């Protein structure tokens, strides 16, 4: 849910900090007070289109920051954040956006800079904003199949996973099959190129780890004189007359003599004796190395040539010898396929036929499960519309097969939601429904159902109750409150019925301070809330009668909400 919202220098907002609670938060106030400006700020925070016009006059940038808290550790947003390298702390997610007067955008998630597209991706999972004239997910036919699958739940999810696995194999084989039908001249040219590359790599007789060994050997040959001089000096220091070994030998003899008298010196005498014989062995081994050392300029030349060859092959085929060998292996497989394409073509045709049949069976299973879910969804929608006083409306999920018997990642179904709002009228696509009041109720019916399945943490309704009144207004108020049981809801409303159902009531007003107009937010409770409800009922003048009506409305709303918990 959206816990905190901070806004600076945005439109007529100077500095504004708002805390939101769970459940339903209603924003009320006079027209033009700045209610929609707050929603615009949240929209920008979720990656919406920005403009320099949003920056408060006299400022060089606007700043918006929102704190979201999620209790569900398995919420899909956490997986997205992990994939993007933006881990959250204890379920807290901070989105921040800045607009400056030069048209630049600065976006951050959890303090890290991100692109606007990433902000939009994360914001879209957290926030769903629905306004009277905006096209949202439910009004996008491309999303209807996804929404139906969400509603269907577990059994369909398993079937989709199995289908997706089969579809991936089918698509991969189709791509290979298509490659066999390329122009014969292109295939011949490809065979020649692969043959040349494989011959060149094979002729080099590369061995994994060879380059590192050659470089080590080259280093030794390039530093031969330095190594020879150092090793010879070390041997002379140990073995030379009156040098290291002689002195250690003398010390050993003296300590042995002393140890024969004082047993306390025995361990030290033995240690020194061991060291003497070890140094003696090292001296012998060093002498052998010196005798064997011989500078071979021809060998250095061979190494240089070999390394140059490897470097040339790396420029063509890979960053290392291992990469070149792997490239050789994959290209050899491709060449084998091309040289034996007639035989492979026949085998692939048989495999493709089998996979097509498997895909058809699994796609039919998906369609069957979706139609079962669509029937349940239709019943659920009709129940919601009945409660919203659209009892004469009809709803169904329309199924069509993809053209030309094609398959896609989702099966073979093209799905769209159809509705008729008047008795005797034909069903039409939901996207063609034009009446504002009917569209609002339809959207609320869908939101009531899908809010349990979409995983969006905050739903925002911007005056979706426009154009309704009376019992329809009360029905809409109860639907919005029902949605808030499963998701946080922020709602701008002019209906007292909606405001009465609020768990949090925020009053938005304009003030003039220091010759500038600013927007302020005040949370209402007790008598203040009753008076605001009275104003919404009467339109202007508050009377004893409107106050009584407001109190009654709040009491009824409180009792109704208790039945929703």
mmCIF file of N, CA, C and O in Angstrom, residues 189-237:
data_model
loop_
_atom_site.group_PDB
_atom_site.id
_atom_site.type_symbol
_atom_site.label_atom_id
_atom_site.label_comp_id
_atom_site.label_asym_id
_atom_site.label_seq_id
_atom_site.Cartn_x
_atom_site.Cartn_y
_atom_site.Cartn_z
ATOM 1 N N UNK A 189 26.983 -21.318 -49.616
ATOM 2 C CA UNK A 189 27.966 -20.352 -49.109
ATOM 3 C C UNK A 189 28.221 -20.574 -47.614
ATOM 4 O O UNK A 189 29.365 -20.480 -47.151
ATOM 5 N N UNK A 190 27.166 -20.897 -46.910
ATOM 6 C CA UNK A 190 27.315 -21.155 -45.476
ATOM 7 C C UNK A 190 28.158 -22.400 -45.247
ATOM 8 O O UNK A 190 29.000 -22.431 -44.333
ATOM 9 N N UNK A 191 27.939 -23.436 -46.031
ATOM 10 C CA UNK A 191 28.727 -24.672 -45.904
ATOM 11 C C UNK A 191 30.203 -24.391 -46.166
ATOM 12 O O UNK A 191 31.087 -24.861 -45.431
ATOM 13 N N UNK A 192 30.493 -23.585 -47.196
ATOM 14 C CA UNK A 192 31.888 -23.240 -47.503
ATOM 15 C C UNK A 192 32.525 -22.477 -46.346
ATOM 16 O O UNK A 192 33.683 -22.736 -45.981
ATOM 17 N N UNK A 193 31.792 -21.523 -45.791
ATOM 18 C CA UNK A 193 32.335 -20.727 -44.698
ATOM 19 C C UNK A 193 32.595 -21.597 -43.469
ATOM 20 O O UNK A 193 33.677 -21.519 -42.858
ATOM 21 N N UNK A 194 31.627 -22.441 -43.118
ATOM 22 C CA UNK A 194 31.791 -23.303 -41.952
ATOM 23 C C UNK A 194 32.939 -24.277 -42.152
ATOM 24 O O UNK A 194 33.721 -24.536 -41.226
ATOM 25 N N UNK A 195 33.047 -24.821 -43.369
ATOM 26 C CA UNK A 195 34.134 -25.767 -43.661
ATOM 27 C C UNK A 195 35.493 -25.103 -43.492
ATOM 28 O O UNK A 195 36.421 -25.679 -42.903
ATOM 29 N N UNK A 196 35.632 -23.867 -43.990
ATOM 30 C CA UNK A 196 36.895 -23.133 -43.866
ATOM 31 C C UNK A 196 37.220 -22.865 -42.393
ATOM 32 O O UNK A 196 38.350 -23.083 -41.934
ATOM 33 N N UNK A 197 36.194 -22.389 -41.636
ATOM 34 C CA UNK A 197 36.426 -22.067 -40.232
ATOM 35 C C UNK A 197 36.826 -23.308 -39.424
ATOM 36 O O UNK A 197 37.768 -23.258 -38.624
ATOM 37 N N UNK A 198 36.124 -24.399 -39.647
ATOM 38 C CA UNK A 198 36.423 -25.627 -38.903
ATOM 39 C C UNK A 198 37.797 -26.165 -39.261
ATOM 40 O O UNK A 198 38.539 -26.656 -38.399
ATOM 41 N N UNK A 199 38.162 -26.071 -40.538
ATOM 42 C CA UNK A 199 39.478 -26.544 -40.964
ATOM 43 C C UNK A 199 40.577 -25.701 -40.331
ATOM 44 O O UNK A 199 41.610 -26.210 -39.886
ATOM 45 N N UNK A 200 40.357 -24.385 -40.279
ATOM 46 C CA UNK A 200 41.352 -23.480 -39.703
ATOM 47 C C UNK A 200 41.543 -23.760 -38.212
ATOM 48 O O UNK A 200 42.674 -23.814 -37.718
ATOM 49 N N UNK A 201 40.430 -23.965 -37.507
ATOM 50 C CA UNK A 201 40.525 -24.235 -36.063
ATOM 51 C C UNK A 201 41.140 -25.603 -35.818
ATOM 52 O O UNK A 201 42.012 -25.765 -34.942
ATOM 53 N N UNK A 202 40.726 -26.602 -36.584
ATOM 54 C CA UNK A 202 41.256 -27.961 -36.404
ATOM 55 C C UNK A 202 42.749 -28.008 -36.662
ATOM 56 O O UNK A 202 43.500 -28.700 -35.960
ATOM 57 N N UNK A 203 43.192 -27.272 -37.705
ATOM 58 C CA UNK A 203 44.613 -27.289 -38.055
ATOM 59 C C UNK A 203 45.481 -26.747 -36.924
ATOM 60 O O UNK A 203 46.648 -27.132 -36.783
ATOM 61 N N UNK A 204 44.920 -25.870 -36.116
ATOM 62 C CA UNK A 204 45.684 -25.276 -35.016
ATOM 63 C C UNK A 204 45.906 -26.261 -33.872
ATOM 64 O O UNK A 204 46.809 -26.071 -33.050
ATOM 65 N N UNK A 205 45.098 -27.330 -33.798
ATOM 66 C CA UNK A 205 45.224 -28.358 -32.764
ATOM 67 C C UNK A 205 45.315 -27.723 -31.364
ATOM 68 O O UNK A 205 46.235 -27.979 -30.587
ATOM 69 N N UNK A 206 44.349 -26.875 -31.080
ATOM 70 C CA UNK A 206 44.340 -26.167 -29.799
ATOM 71 C C UNK A 206 44.066 -27.115 -28.638
ATOM 72 O O UNK A 206 43.368 -28.116 -28.781
ATOM 73 N N UNK A 207 44.624 -26.772 -27.486
ATOM 74 C CA UNK A 207 44.429 -27.539 -26.264
ATOM 75 C C UNK A 207 43.997 -26.567 -25.161
ATOM 76 O O UNK A 207 44.599 -25.493 -25.009
ATOM 77 N N UNK A 208 42.971 -26.941 -24.416
ATOM 78 C CA UNK A 208 42.507 -26.083 -23.337
ATOM 79 C C UNK A 208 43.633 -25.818 -22.338
ATOM 80 O O UNK A 208 44.349 -26.730 -21.932
ATOM 81 N N UNK A 209 43.813 -24.555 -21.943
ATOM 82 C CA UNK A 209 44.854 -24.179 -20.994
ATOM 83 C C UNK A 209 46.214 -23.961 -21.634
ATOM 84 O O UNK A 209 47.174 -23.574 -20.957
ATOM 85 N N UNK A 210 46.302 -24.187 -22.936
ATOM 86 C CA UNK A 210 47.598 -24.099 -23.637
ATOM 87 C C UNK A 210 48.151 -22.681 -23.611
ATOM 88 O O UNK A 210 49.351 -22.472 -23.393
ATOM 89 N N UNK A 211 47.317 -21.689 -23.825
ATOM 90 C CA UNK A 211 47.794 -20.314 -23.917
ATOM 91 C C UNK A 211 48.463 -19.879 -22.613
ATOM 92 O O UNK A 211 49.532 -19.242 -22.641
ATOM 93 N N UNK A 212 47.882 -20.218 -21.482
ATOM 94 C CA UNK A 212 48.453 -19.834 -20.196
ATOM 95 C C UNK A 212 49.833 -20.480 -19.996
ATOM 96 O O UNK A 212 50.778 -19.832 -19.503
ATOM 97 N N UNK A 213 49.961 -21.747 -20.375
ATOM 98 C CA UNK A 213 51.249 -22.445 -20.230
ATOM 99 C C UNK A 213 52.314 -21.824 -21.132
ATOM 100 O O UNK A 213 53.472 -21.658 -20.723
ATOM 101 N N UNK A 214 51.921 -21.480 -22.354
ATOM 102 C CA UNK A 214 52.876 -20.864 -23.284
ATOM 103 C C UNK A 214 53.341 -19.500 -22.788
ATOM 104 O O UNK A 214 54.524 -19.151 -22.896
ATOM 105 N N UNK A 215 52.433 -18.753 -22.250
ATOM 106 C CA UNK A 215 52.793 -17.423 -21.748
ATOM 107 C C UNK A 215 53.738 -17.532 -20.556
ATOM 108 O O UNK A 215 54.662 -16.706 -20.410
ATOM 109 N N UNK A 216 53.534 -18.537 -19.723
ATOM 110 C CA UNK A 216 54.429 -18.756 -18.595
ATOM 111 C C UNK A 216 55.822 -19.152 -19.076
ATOM 112 O O UNK A 216 56.845 -18.665 -18.566
ATOM 113 N N UNK A 217 55.858 -20.047 -20.076
ATOM 114 C CA UNK A 217 57.160 -20.476 -20.611
ATOM 115 C C UNK A 217 57.866 -19.320 -21.301
ATOM 116 O O UNK A 217 59.089 -19.157 -21.181
ATOM 117 N N UNK A 218 57.145 -18.494 -22.037
ATOM 118 C CA UNK A 218 57.755 -17.340 -22.699
ATOM 119 C C UNK A 218 58.352 -16.381 -21.674
ATOM 120 O O UNK A 218 59.443 -15.825 -21.872
ATOM 121 N N UNK A 219 57.636 -16.210 -20.569
ATOM 122 C CA UNK A 219 58.130 -15.321 -19.520
ATOM 123 C C UNK A 219 59.468 -15.816 -18.975
ATOM 124 O O UNK A 219 60.399 -15.029 -18.718
ATOM 125 N N UNK A 220 59.591 -17.131 -18.799
ATOM 126 C CA UNK A 220 60.848 -17.713 -18.295
ATOM 127 C C UNK A 220 61.977 -17.503 -19.296
ATOM 128 O O UNK A 220 63.100 -17.140 -18.921
ATOM 129 N N UNK A 221 61.718 -17.741 -20.599
ATOM 130 C CA UNK A 221 62.764 -17.589 -21.610
ATOM 131 C C UNK A 221 63.179 -16.126 -21.768
ATOM 132 O O UNK A 221 64.363 -15.820 -21.978
ATOM 133 N N UNK A 222 62.207 -15.218 -21.681
ATOM 134 C CA UNK A 222 62.533 -13.794 -21.822
ATOM 135 C C UNK A 222 63.387 -13.290 -20.659
ATOM 136 O O UNK A 222 64.121 -12.307 -20.795
ATOM 137 N N UNK A 223 63.301 -13.958 -19.510
ATOM 138 C CA UNK A 223 64.054 -13.556 -18.317
ATOM 139 C C UNK A 223 65.121 -14.587 -17.958
ATOM 140 O O UNK A 223 65.486 -14.740 -16.789
ATOM 141 N N UNK A 224 65.638 -15.312 -18.981
ATOM 142 C CA UNK A 224 66.585 -16.401 -18.746
ATOM 143 C C UNK A 224 67.830 -15.924 -17.995
ATOM 144 O O UNK A 224 68.246 -16.537 -16.992
ATOM 145 N N UNK A 225 68.457 -14.864 -18.471
ATOM 146 C CA UNK A 225 69.710 -14.387 -17.862
ATOM 147 C C UNK A 225 69.499 -13.993 -16.400
ATOM 148 O O UNK A 225 70.322 -14.322 -15.529
ATOM 149 N N UNK A 226 68.407 -13.295 -16.123
ATOM 150 C CA UNK A 226 68.138 -12.869 -14.757
ATOM 151 C C UNK A 226 67.935 -14.084 -13.838
ATOM 152 O O UNK A 226 68.436 -14.133 -12.716
ATOM 153 N N UNK A 227 67.179 -15.079 -14.344
ATOM 154 C CA UNK A 227 66.932 -16.283 -13.548
ATOM 155 C C UNK A 227 68.239 -17.037 -13.288
ATOM 156 O O UNK A 227 68.522 -17.482 -12.164
ATOM 157 N N UNK A 228 69.069 -17.169 -14.360
ATOM 158 C CA UNK A 228 70.329 -17.914 -14.251
ATOM 159 C C UNK A 228 71.252 -17.259 -13.226
ATOM 160 O O UNK A 228 71.840 -17.930 -12.371
ATOM 161 N N UNK A 229 71.369 -15.950 -13.308
ATOM 162 C CA UNK A 229 72.252 -15.233 -12.383
ATOM 163 C C UNK A 229 71.768 -15.363 -10.943
ATOM 164 O O UNK A 229 72.559 -15.577 -10.017
ATOM 165 N N UNK A 230 70.467 -15.252 -10.732
ATOM 166 C CA UNK A 230 69.918 -15.325 -9.379
ATOM 167 C C UNK A 230 70.082 -16.709 -8.782
ATOM 168 O O UNK A 230 70.466 -16.865 -7.614
ATOM 169 N N UNK A 231 69.824 -17.755 -9.580
ATOM 170 C CA UNK A 231 69.945 -19.129 -9.082
ATOM 171 C C UNK A 231 71.412 -19.447 -8.785
ATOM 172 O O UNK A 231 71.742 -20.074 -7.769
ATOM 173 N N UNK A 232 72.329 -19.004 -9.655
ATOM 174 C CA UNK A 232 73.763 -19.246 -9.448
ATOM 175 C C UNK A 232 74.244 -18.548 -8.181
ATOM 176 O O UNK A 232 75.017 -19.113 -7.390
ATOM 177 N N UNK A 233 73.756 -17.314 -7.980
ATOM 178 C CA UNK A 233 74.152 -16.568 -6.785
ATOM 179 C C UNK A 233 73.632 -17.253 -5.525
ATOM 180 O O UNK A 233 74.311 -17.310 -4.494
ATOM 181 N N UNK A 234 72.423 -17.799 -5.627
ATOM 182 C CA UNK A 234 71.856 -18.510 -4.477
ATOM 183 C C UNK A 234 72.673 -19.746 -4.151
ATOM 184 O O UNK A 234 72.960 -20.038 -2.982
ATOM 185 N N UNK A 235 73.124 -20.489 -5.187
ATOM 186 C CA UNK A 235 73.919 -21.699 -4.962
ATOM 187 C C UNK A 235 75.276 -21.348 -4.360
ATOM 188 O O UNK A 235 75.777 -22.026 -3.440
ATOM 189 N N UNK A 236 75.883 -20.285 -4.871
ATOM 190 C CA UNK A 236 77.181 -19.854 -4.358
ATOM 191 C C UNK A 236 77.083 -19.443 -2.892
ATOM 192 O O UNK A 236 77.948 -19.750 -2.078
ATOM 193 N N UNK A 237 75.969 -18.758 -2.544
ATOM 194 C CA UNK A 237 75.789 -18.308 -1.158
ATOM 195 C C UNK A 237 75.628 -19.487 -0.204
ATOM 196 O O UNK A 237 76.030 -19.423 0.959
#
